[in-house]
Amino acid sequence: MRVSTLDQHPETQLLDLRTMAQQRGFEIVNEYTDRISGAKARRPGLDELLKDARRHRFDVVLVWAFDRVARSVRHFLEVLDDLNHLGIEFISFRENIDTGGPLGRAVVIIVGAIAELERNLIIERVRAGMRRAKLEGRHVGRVPLDLDRASIVCHREHGQSLSQIAKTFNVSRATVCRVLKQERDAVSKGSAPTVPQVQENRAPI
């Protein structure tokens, strides 16, 4: 159930859905309600419902109307597609749609096809954008870090901690560890390291 404002009450929706559940012999496991606009991205009630669906806490979802579920047609298709893949039946009171019946199953097939088409179109748009960026000579993906590797190793040789070095160079501790490891590997394989060989009175890398 969902109402758009806090001063609205979902009792009408609740009564209809409880009556429907009783008529069909369903056991009500939980009731999920959102008191928020359908256009909002965060829907605590819907999020909890989908989380319980993935845990298979129920077999059927009853809703008062399609627009009570999702913030847009695209979002509704995604929710319905998720429920279908989880093997959960979807029933809408107002639209009289039941995915357990022939018409409902046809709706699920159509919804699944539309959802798959939408995903493929998104993937193709992303790939087309990447191809265009490469043709224009632009870098695709994460920009490589411009690190002074020699200085990082030097700071470590002088006894600075990983956290101190990370703060100095404005990078993560994981990045510092990776740089130091690469330098150790370069030395062990006989490659020329980024910095001169460590002096005897200095700590090893």
XYZ file of C-alpha atoms in Angstrom:
205
model
C 0.000 0.000 0.000
C 1.041 3.592 -0.487
C -0.350 7.041 0.233
C 1.280 10.225 -0.994
C 1.154 12.357 2.157
C 1.313 11.777 5.897
C -2.236 13.090 6.440
C -3.670 10.471 4.083
C -4.594 7.054 5.418
C -4.202 3.660 3.694
C -7.184 2.073 5.493
C -9.288 1.898 2.317
C -6.529 0.072 0.446
C -5.889 -2.128 3.478
C -9.547 -3.164 3.773
C -9.766 -4.097 0.079
C -6.559 -6.131 0.190
C -7.449 -7.940 3.414
C -10.838 -8.854 1.933
C -9.165 -10.140 -1.235
C -6.689 -12.216 0.793
C -9.517 -13.723 2.829
C -11.575 -14.561 -0.269
C -8.626 -16.346 -1.861
C -7.634 -18.184 1.296
C -4.270 -16.421 1.636
C -2.395 -16.109 4.916
C -1.147 -12.546 5.401
C 2.554 -12.682 6.256
C 3.197 -8.949 6.423
C 1.708 -5.611 5.386
C 3.992 -3.039 3.743
C 2.984 0.616 3.636
C 4.725 3.717 2.295
C 3.582 7.223 3.272
C 5.542 8.985 0.588
C 5.248 10.245 -2.965
C 5.560 7.537 -5.591
C 8.185 9.641 -7.380
C 10.636 9.318 -4.488
C 13.597 7.049 -5.138
C 13.696 5.706 -1.596
C 10.645 3.687 -0.591
C 11.211 2.008 2.807
C 8.083 -0.160 2.567
C 8.767 -1.309 -0.984
C 12.438 -1.871 -0.214
C 11.508 -4.080 2.740
C 9.014 -6.006 0.587
C 11.622 -6.714 -2.083
C 14.153 -7.744 0.560
C 11.656 -10.228 2.038
C 10.813 -11.441 -1.475
C 14.449 -12.387 -2.034
C 14.308 -14.305 1.227
C 11.186 -16.106 -0.056
C 9.116 -15.096 2.964
C 5.937 -15.154 0.862
C 4.529 -16.558 -2.376
C 2.098 -13.812 -3.445
C 2.138 -10.008 -3.434
C -1.192 -8.156 -3.283
C -1.263 -4.492 -4.300
C -4.161 -2.087 -4.479
C -3.090 -0.648 -7.864
C -0.108 -0.568 -10.187
C 0.714 3.037 -9.300
C 0.924 2.106 -5.603
C 3.979 -0.014 -6.361
C 6.445 1.962 -8.444
C 7.451 5.540 -9.154
C 7.390 5.109 -12.949
C 6.459 2.637 -15.659
C 10.094 1.602 -15.964
C 10.387 1.042 -12.215
C 7.140 -0.947 -12.192
C 8.445 -3.211 -14.959
C 11.653 -3.787 -12.998
C 9.744 -4.711 -9.822
C 7.397 -7.043 -11.680
C 10.305 -8.642 -13.516
C 12.138 -9.228 -10.203
C 9.083 -10.857 -8.629
C 8.592 -13.046 -11.692
C 12.171 -14.330 -11.556
C 11.702 -15.098 -7.850
C 8.595 -17.137 -8.654
C 6.290 -14.788 -6.698
C 2.741 -14.228 -7.916
C 1.603 -10.607 -8.355
C -2.051 -9.575 -7.939
C -3.449 -6.061 -8.421
C -6.877 -5.250 -6.954
C -7.867 -2.311 -9.150
C -6.560 -3.616 -12.482
C -7.728 -7.167 -11.688
C -4.413 -8.623 -12.900
C -3.227 -11.937 -11.503
C 0.063 -13.332 -12.801
C -1.148 -16.786 -11.764
C -3.810 -16.774 -14.510
C -3.488 -16.921 -18.321
C -3.858 -13.153 -18.811
C -1.483 -12.461 -15.966
C 1.128 -14.824 -17.368
C 0.836 -13.079 -20.722
C 1.416 -9.757 -18.969
C 4.518 -11.181 -17.283
C 5.896 -12.362 -20.644
C 5.316 -8.925 -22.170
C 6.805 -7.183 -19.131
C 9.840 -9.460 -19.201
C 10.397 -8.779 -22.891
C 10.120 -5.016 -22.377
C 12.484 -5.130 -19.384
C 15.040 -7.160 -21.363
C 14.742 -4.768 -24.308
C 15.292 -1.805 -21.992
C 18.419 -3.408 -20.488
C 19.813 -4.189 -23.939
C 19.166 -0.648 -25.128
C 20.993 0.759 -22.108
C 23.970 -1.542 -22.721
C 24.073 -0.591 -26.403
C 23.922 3.138 -25.577
C 26.824 2.758 -23.150
C 28.899 0.831 -25.683
C 28.123 3.370 -28.405
C 29.234 6.184 -26.105
C 32.487 4.379 -25.316
C 33.169 3.775 -29.029
C 32.575 7.422 -29.812
C 34.839 8.535 -26.964
C 37.661 6.295 -28.234
C 37.274 7.621 -31.790
C 37.512 11.166 -30.442
C 40.663 10.261 -28.549
C 39.121 10.640 -25.118
C 40.046 8.355 -22.255
C 37.408 5.751 -21.379
C 37.094 4.562 -17.800
C 38.781 5.635 -14.613
C 41.552 8.211 -15.017
C 44.911 6.667 -14.007
C 46.444 8.089 -10.847
C 49.461 10.300 -11.419
C 51.610 9.112 -8.534
C 55.173 9.922 -7.584
C 56.065 6.304 -6.936
C 59.650 7.086 -5.976
C 58.509 9.496 -3.285
C 56.042 6.976 -1.891
C 58.785 4.376 -1.546
C 61.131 6.964 -0.066
C 58.562 7.971 2.569
C 58.121 4.324 3.492
C 61.875 3.821 3.763
C 61.997 6.673 6.259
C 59.569 4.875 8.520
C 56.255 6.560 7.717
C 53.127 4.448 8.189
C 50.851 3.482 5.315
C 48.156 5.824 6.631
C 50.573 8.757 6.811
C 51.750 8.160 3.250
C 48.176 7.775 2.000
C 47.237 11.099 3.615
C 50.303 12.845 2.198
C 49.585 11.751 -1.378
C 45.793 11.891 -1.034
C 45.281 8.246 -1.977
C 43.966 5.154 -0.212
C 46.083 2.815 1.904
C 45.331 0.100 -0.648
C 46.943 2.216 -3.382
C 50.046 2.739 -1.251
C 50.274 -1.002 -0.597
C 49.909 -1.738 -4.291
C 52.692 0.681 -5.245
C 55.055 -0.735 -2.619
C 54.297 -4.305 -3.686
C 54.937 -3.466 -7.346
C 58.276 -1.960 -6.395
C 59.220 -5.042 -4.354
C 58.257 -7.284 -7.256
C 60.319 -5.185 -9.663
C 63.382 -5.554 -7.427
C 62.886 -9.308 -6.945
C 62.572 -9.873 -10.710
C 65.743 -7.941 -11.402
C 63.956 -5.016 -13.068
C 65.098 -1.497 -12.468
C 63.165 -0.138 -9.500
C 61.655 3.313 -9.494
C 64.085 4.430 -6.780
C 67.762 3.649 -6.077
C 68.616 0.559 -4.060
C 67.869 0.815 -0.356
C 70.850 1.769 1.782
C 71.845 -0.553 4.603
C 70.860 1.880 7.353
C 67.313 2.213 6.012
C 64.350 0.008 6.647
C 63.388 -2.353 3.818
C 60.391 -1.542 1.677
